[in-house]
Amino acid sequence: MEGDSCNEFCISVNSKQYHPPAWADRLLNYFCRQDYADEILGDLHEAFYWRLKEKGPTKAKARFTWEVIKSLRPKNLKSFYHLSLNTMIFRNYIKIAFRTLLKRKSTSFINIFGLSIGAAAFVLIFLYAYQIISFDDHHQNKERIFLAYKERITPDGIQPTYDTWIPMKDRFLSDYSQVKEAARIYETDSRVIKNNQYIEEDMMYTDESFFDIFSFSLLHGNEKRVFADMQSVVLSSEMAMKYFQKENAIGEIMEIFLPDEDTILLYQVSAVLDKYPVNNSYQPSLIIPMESIPVYPEIANNWSSSFLETYVLLDRKESWMDLEAAFPDLIETLWGSEVRDNTNFKLLPFDAYYDTFLGNKNDAYTLLFIGFGILLIAAINFMNLSTAQASQRMKEIGLRKVLGAIRGQLRTQFITEAFVTSLFAIVLGLILVFFIIPYFNDFFDVSISFGMFSLLQIIAFCAILAIALGILSGSYPAVYLSSMKSIDALQQKMGFGGSVNFRNILVVLQFSIALFLITSAILIRNQISFMTNKNMGFDTESTITFVASAADFTDREQGIVRLNTFKEELKNKSYMTEVAMSRAVPTNWTRSFTFVRPDGWNGDPLRMRYTYVDANFFNAYSINLKYGNHFLPDSEGNQRESVILNEAAMKAFEFDPNEQNVIKIGDRRINVVGVVEDFNFESLQIEIAPTLIFHRTGEHPVHRFISCKMNMTNLPEKIEEIEDKWNELGSTNDFTYYFMSEQVQRLYEAEKRYLGLVTMFSALAIVVACLGLYGLTLFIIEKRRKEISIRKVLGAEISGILQLIFRDFTKWVVISFILSVPFVLFFMTDWLEGYHYRIPISWITFAITLALVFLLVIMTVGYQSLRAASSNPVNHLKDE
């Protein structure tokens, strides 16, 4: 009746039929009890057609949907799996779960301990990985921030460099509408003068627009005008407390010595930065305006040298493509068509800053994969142990089924037990993490904490993790145990059927993860050991280096004299065999480049590294001369028309060592007097680059280091004597030295940290896996108790029974090994490709891993197997 009237109305108005939303009907029919659903839907349909006629289809449908949702009250809902929503039953499930945990203390301990170790490891990995993955995420405009950089196209390939020119910022703002803001950054060192002491601090020159591009909030100061004038300085809150014993240091005066400019200037504090996250690419503590550089007026329009970084904030992320497309014309306008052909000017997304300069986020994702693997191993342990203990609960399950319990109720009970166990494990895991974090940070030199999350986020994370672990670890036991027939359960007949295959898959997966982690850890260790022990082409055992520069003195000319006096005093020490000065030293490259071409070469010039050394440098580092001659003694003066090449440069120039070779820098001709064997200025991750080595005596201010080959006995007395001499020089820099052998080790701190993390978490995974082996042993022995007893009665030896038990484990380990090998080859080949000098992946490593896992299996399984093989068969056959 209503439908007919509706059709007449719809046709007369819109020539269209209207019905209640079908999905709302299905929703009510699915969740609501059938007797209630029919009655409710009848009333709602009648009301719908009335509203359709009176108020139109839109309001009728909206009201119908709202009434359906309101009808989904608890008293109207179906009872899924006959599970009442009565809280009394739920409390009963919780109570039984606690009783079960207390009744089986050993199993409960193993489950909770294994899961807590897995949860603690996962939380630690998550905190560490999240800090890396979320690097710089607090910058609100991160997706629109880009770093301008250039690529030089040379015969040796493309060489990216990330320094730009002083006037680049103004050109961006004037010529390109896509650029909303631009800022330059130049980081250097400075000396803050306090109580006549020179305290070294990192300093940043930048523009006021820096604070518009990046999200650094102010604790004190005017956000609209951060720099009050060109003599303003912005401090971090830590710096304010350090120098003024208060955070609000606005108006205070700082006296700063600028080594690059060889001058002392006064700056007034105009703002104090609020604390910012530790996972921030820039960690500014002392910021002054770019225009306050004393020589700024002379270099403001200098396009011939580049030494700073330039950032742009675009109107939208996608604009970078249009901007890059316009850069070739800019290059041609500034430097001509020749430079345009061999130079790319590009934009680097700030998202890629971490991977480009600081580390590799893929390492963090790999650690997360390890964390999930440890959690999965722990969950598999829970499944195996729960199933292994099934025989002790078979009568309970049978009685429950006889008394009317169905699968749904039993599954809910077992899932509840798993959830309670998981919750205990996570709470215990978090307690472990709170205690471990300080030691973790100190050992790995990191700074992870829960401080980056709110209390609500931590609680939500724990709840989600507990639910996920409960479902993951409890699902298989719940399905398996609840599927037993009542008669089989009461007679304690353990029929496994298809569950055996699923359990075998879980075991193979567990072993595969353990094998993957162990093999990867061994390969990473071998690569780091190879790098730290490989001959880098210079002496690392008896060389000590002092940081010493004329820029460290307020009077540079006087500083040069004093440094040369210091050098001569060192040479006169009986324990010194060689003393040399240089601009750079191995492991501490100053990143200096120049354009050079062989004499007679009409092609594009090559962009090569260069450095300055005195005549004793090669002897101090025991760097061998391969062709030609060394520099003449320093007494002959600066040999500006001579250069020594490394072998890589010799190959790049295609020189014949038997000929007199000449290179040209601009129009200047320089004779190649010798070639030294290749040596590494940087880590073995990077290929040895062609390098030009020029001569300068100690009278020249370019040198920054003094290197000494010395007798290393009685070092504390010798270092103290040298420090006393240094303190007499009047340098603004503290006495700073390092041993070359230690410096080589520092090159690989990131790799060692990564190795330490992988090793530690791999060890935890192995510990958790061993718990799983123990559980699996219980499962198999429980399953084969009577078989073992019958075999013993029939005369079987203990060795034969042990072989029977170990046969399955051997099969699973071999299958797991075969499955893990491709993954190890794939991931480790990719990881090793990040190093130019790397080890081959040897099958010996896989053999060691396999032997180690077999040893762990024997140690873990052996005790329970021997106990079962040695037991009296009467104890297990007396009821037969």
XYZ file of N, CA, C and O in Angstrom, residues 693-774:
328
model
N 98.329 17.384 -4.828
C 98.971 17.709 -3.558
C 100.021 18.778 -3.827
O 101.039 18.530 -4.496
N 99.753 19.980 -3.318
C 100.640 21.128 -3.529
C 101.505 21.359 -2.301
O 101.163 20.940 -1.192
N 102.607 22.047 -2.503
C 103.552 22.305 -1.413
C 103.398 23.718 -0.860
O 103.258 24.677 -1.615
N 103.369 23.813 0.472
C 103.457 25.099 1.165
C 104.243 24.868 2.456
O 104.029 23.887 3.160
N 105.137 25.791 2.760
C 105.905 25.681 3.997
C 105.043 26.123 5.185
O 103.926 26.611 5.016
N 105.594 25.962 6.377
C 104.894 26.384 7.577
C 104.709 27.880 7.676
O 103.948 28.364 8.537
N 105.393 28.639 6.809
C 105.242 30.096 6.819
C 103.938 30.537 6.154
O 103.586 31.717 6.209
N 103.260 29.599 5.537
C 102.004 29.924 4.848
C 100.827 29.608 5.770
O 100.825 28.588 6.470
N 99.776 30.442 5.796
C 98.685 30.246 6.776
C 97.657 29.177 6.403
O 96.636 29.053 7.084
N 97.891 28.384 5.343
C 96.852 27.437 4.914
C 96.786 26.194 5.787
O 95.784 25.482 5.793
N 97.830 25.902 6.545
C 97.892 24.632 7.279
C 96.982 24.645 8.505
O 96.838 25.671 9.181
N 96.394 23.476 8.782
C 95.471 23.335 9.911
C 95.853 22.211 10.862
O 95.229 22.053 11.914
N 96.843 21.401 10.482
C 97.209 20.251 11.306
C 98.727 20.124 11.386
O 99.446 20.483 10.444
N 99.192 19.600 12.513
C 100.581 19.186 12.680
C 100.566 17.689 12.964
O 99.941 17.239 13.925
N 101.244 16.917 12.116
C 101.267 15.465 12.249
C 102.663 15.015 12.653
O 103.661 15.510 12.125
N 102.723 14.066 13.605
C 104.008 13.613 14.131
C 104.074 12.091 14.133
O 103.145 11.427 14.581
N 105.202 11.564 13.650
C 105.506 10.150 13.834
C 106.415 10.073 15.057
O 107.461 10.735 15.108
N 106.001 9.297 16.045
C 106.711 9.330 17.318
C 106.746 7.958 17.977
O 105.995 7.054 17.615
N 107.626 7.845 18.962
C 107.692 6.661 19.806
C 106.519 6.699 20.776
O 106.346 7.658 21.515
N 105.716 5.643 20.794
C 104.471 5.655 21.550
C 104.600 5.157 22.990
O 103.596 4.996 23.665
N 105.832 4.924 23.466
C 105.989 4.508 24.857
C 105.875 5.722 25.778
O 106.192 6.850 25.386
N 105.428 5.481 27.015
C 105.271 6.549 28.020
C 104.477 7.733 27.473
O 104.867 8.902 27.637
N 103.369 7.432 26.809
C 102.586 8.473 26.144
C 102.061 9.555 27.090
O 102.121 10.738 26.743
N 101.507 9.224 28.269
C 100.933 10.279 29.121
C 101.935 11.395 29.434
O 101.587 12.581 29.363
N 103.205 11.024 29.757
C 104.198 12.057 30.066
C 104.510 12.909 28.841
O 104.650 14.140 28.940
N 104.599 12.257 27.675
C 104.922 12.995 26.454
C 103.787 13.937 26.054
O 104.037 15.085 25.659
N 102.542 13.465 26.157
C 101.401 14.313 25.812
C 101.321 15.505 26.754
O 101.052 16.645 26.333
N 101.564 15.267 28.025
C 101.522 16.361 29.002
C 102.594 17.402 28.704
O 102.353 18.617 28.791
N 103.773 16.952 28.307
C 104.856 17.869 27.957
C 104.488 18.705 26.733
O 104.706 19.926 26.702
N 103.905 18.045 25.716
C 103.505 18.770 24.501
C 102.385 19.766 24.809
O 102.375 20.891 24.301
N 101.444 19.371 25.660
C 100.344 20.271 26.019
C 100.842 21.512 26.738
O 100.350 22.623 26.498
N 101.840 21.335 27.601
C 102.411 22.503 28.294
C 103.012 23.479 27.296
O 102.863 24.704 27.432
N 103.706 22.953 26.290
C 104.274 23.810 25.257
C 103.179 24.534 24.468
O 103.299 25.718 24.138
N 102.086 23.796 24.160
C 100.976 24.396 23.416
C 100.341 25.543 24.202
O 100.017 26.594 23.636
N 100.138 25.327 25.478
C 99.478 26.350 26.302
C 100.275 27.633 26.380
O 99.737 28.698 26.699
N 101.580 27.566 26.089
C 102.422 28.764 26.112
C 102.275 29.603 24.847
O 102.727 30.744 24.800
N 101.608 29.033 23.805
C 101.524 29.733 22.523
C 100.497 30.854 22.533
O 100.567 31.781 21.710
N 99.491 30.791 23.403
C 98.446 31.809 23.425
C 97.370 31.603 22.381
O 96.739 32.569 21.934
N 97.129 30.355 21.992
C 96.088 30.069 21.005
C 94.706 30.214 21.633
O 94.521 29.989 22.835
N 93.728 30.587 20.808
C 92.345 30.656 21.287
C 91.683 29.287 21.304
O 90.560 29.140 21.782
N 92.372 28.283 20.769
C 91.824 26.931 20.704
C 92.473 26.058 21.766
O 93.663 26.184 22.057
N 91.687 25.179 22.359
C 92.230 24.241 23.333
C 93.166 23.249 22.661
O 93.095 23.025 21.451
N 94.023 22.657 23.461
C 94.931 21.626 22.963
C 94.113 20.420 22.513
O 93.440 19.774 23.306
N 94.154 20.124 21.216
C 93.345 19.055 20.636
C 94.238 18.129 19.822
O 94.995 18.589 18.967
N 94.147 16.850 20.120
C 94.967 15.874 19.393
C 94.189 14.570 19.258
O 93.207 14.330 19.970
N 94.622 13.750 18.336
C 94.078 12.398 18.215
C 95.104 11.502 17.541
O 95.977 11.972 16.802
N 95.002 10.228 17.873
C 95.861 9.228 17.252
C 95.206 8.751 15.965
O 94.001 8.532 15.905
N 96.012 8.595 14.945
C 95.469 8.250 13.640
C 94.764 6.894 13.669
O 93.747 6.696 12.992
N 95.276 5.950 14.459
C 94.634 4.635 14.534
C 93.219 4.760 15.095
O 92.290 4.087 14.635
N 93.040 5.644 16.105
C 91.711 5.854 16.676
C 90.816 6.596 15.701
O 89.615 6.348 15.625
N 91.408 7.516 14.935
C 90.626 8.292 13.978
C 90.079 7.413 12.870
O 88.952 7.609 12.390
N 90.866 6.406 12.458
C 90.386 5.471 11.444
C 89.183 4.703 11.975
O 88.197 4.469 11.262
N 89.248 4.322 13.260
C 88.114 3.614 13.860
C 86.876 4.506 13.890
O 85.756 4.034 13.688
N 87.063 5.814 14.125
C 85.914 6.730 14.201
C 85.222 6.891 12.855
O 84.055 7.277 12.795
N 85.944 6.628 11.772
C 85.325 6.725 10.447
C 84.120 5.799 10.319
O 83.204 6.053 9.542
N 84.137 4.737 11.091
C 83.119 3.704 10.937
C 82.225 3.611 12.168
O 81.680 2.545 12.476
N 82.069 4.735 12.881
C 81.216 4.729 14.066
C 79.772 4.386 13.716
O 79.108 3.637 14.435
N 79.259 4.946 12.614
C 77.873 4.664 12.217
C 77.700 3.188 11.896
O 76.707 2.556 12.304
N 78.677 2.604 11.173
C 78.592 1.186 10.835
C 78.701 0.321 12.092
O 77.997 -0.685 12.234
N 79.581 0.721 13.022
C 79.722 -0.053 14.258
C 78.455 0.031 15.101
O 78.054 -0.948 15.743
N 77.831 1.209 15.111
C 76.571 1.343 15.841
C 75.508 0.428 15.220
O 74.779 -0.263 15.938
N 75.460 0.428 13.910
C 74.489 -0.425 13.216
C 74.774 -1.895 13.484
O 73.856 -2.686 13.755
N 76.066 -2.275 13.455
C 76.444 -3.650 13.758
C 76.044 -4.011 15.186
O 75.514 -5.095 15.443
N 76.298 -3.085 16.122
C 75.942 -3.347 17.513
C 74.452 -3.569 17.680
O 74.022 -4.483 18.404
N 73.660 -2.748 17.001
C 72.208 -2.895 17.094
C 71.743 -4.217 16.496
O 70.948 -4.951 17.097
N 72.263 -4.525 15.300
C 71.864 -5.777 14.649
C 72.296 -6.973 15.486
O 71.539 -7.940 15.667
N 73.525 -6.913 16.040
C 74.020 -8.023 16.845
C 73.197 -8.207 18.112
O 72.820 -9.333 18.470
N 72.916 -7.093 18.792
C 72.159 -7.190 20.039
C 70.765 -7.751 19.806
O 70.324 -8.680 20.504
N 70.085 -7.220 18.811
C 68.723 -7.681 18.566
C 68.704 -9.071 17.931
O 67.749 -9.831 18.132
N 69.752 -9.417 17.202
C 69.845 -10.787 16.693
C 70.029 -11.760 17.854
O 69.440 -12.848 17.865
N 70.853 -11.363 18.834
C 71.041 -12.211 20.012
C 69.727 -12.387 20.772
O 69.398 -13.496 21.229
N 68.967 -11.292 20.889
C 67.664 -11.402 21.548
C 66.738 -12.323 20.763
O 65.991 -13.125 21.348
N 66.779 -12.191 19.439
C 65.942 -13.069 18.611
C 66.332 -14.529 18.815
O 65.468 -15.409 18.877
N 67.632 -14.794 18.950
C 68.089 -16.166 19.160
C 67.637 -16.678 20.525
O 67.215 -17.828 20.673
N 67.710 -15.804 21.551
C 67.248 -16.200 22.888
C 65.767 -16.569 22.845
O 65.342 -17.611 23.380
N 64.984 -15.707 22.205
C 63.548 -15.983 22.108
C 63.304 -17.238 21.280
O 62.429 -18.056 21.595
N 64.096 -17.415 20.220
C 63.937 -18.611 19.389
C 64.275 -19.871 20.180
O 63.644 -20.923 19.992
N 65.276 -19.785 21.063
C 65.626 -20.945 21.884
C 64.479 -21.314 22.820
O 64.243 -22.501 23.085
N 63.776 -20.313 23.325
C 62.584 -20.606 24.111
C 61.564 -21.351 23.257
O 60.876 -22.270 23.721
N 61.472 -20.949 21.982
C 60.565 -21.642 21.075
C 60.995 -23.075 20.833
O 60.158 -23.981 20.750
N 62.316 -23.291 20.718
C 62.801 -24.653 20.557
C 62.437 -25.512 21.770
O 62.072 -26.686 21.639
N 62.554 -24.906 22.931
C 62.191 -25.624 24.153
C 60.710 -26.006 24.111
O 60.339 -27.147 24.416
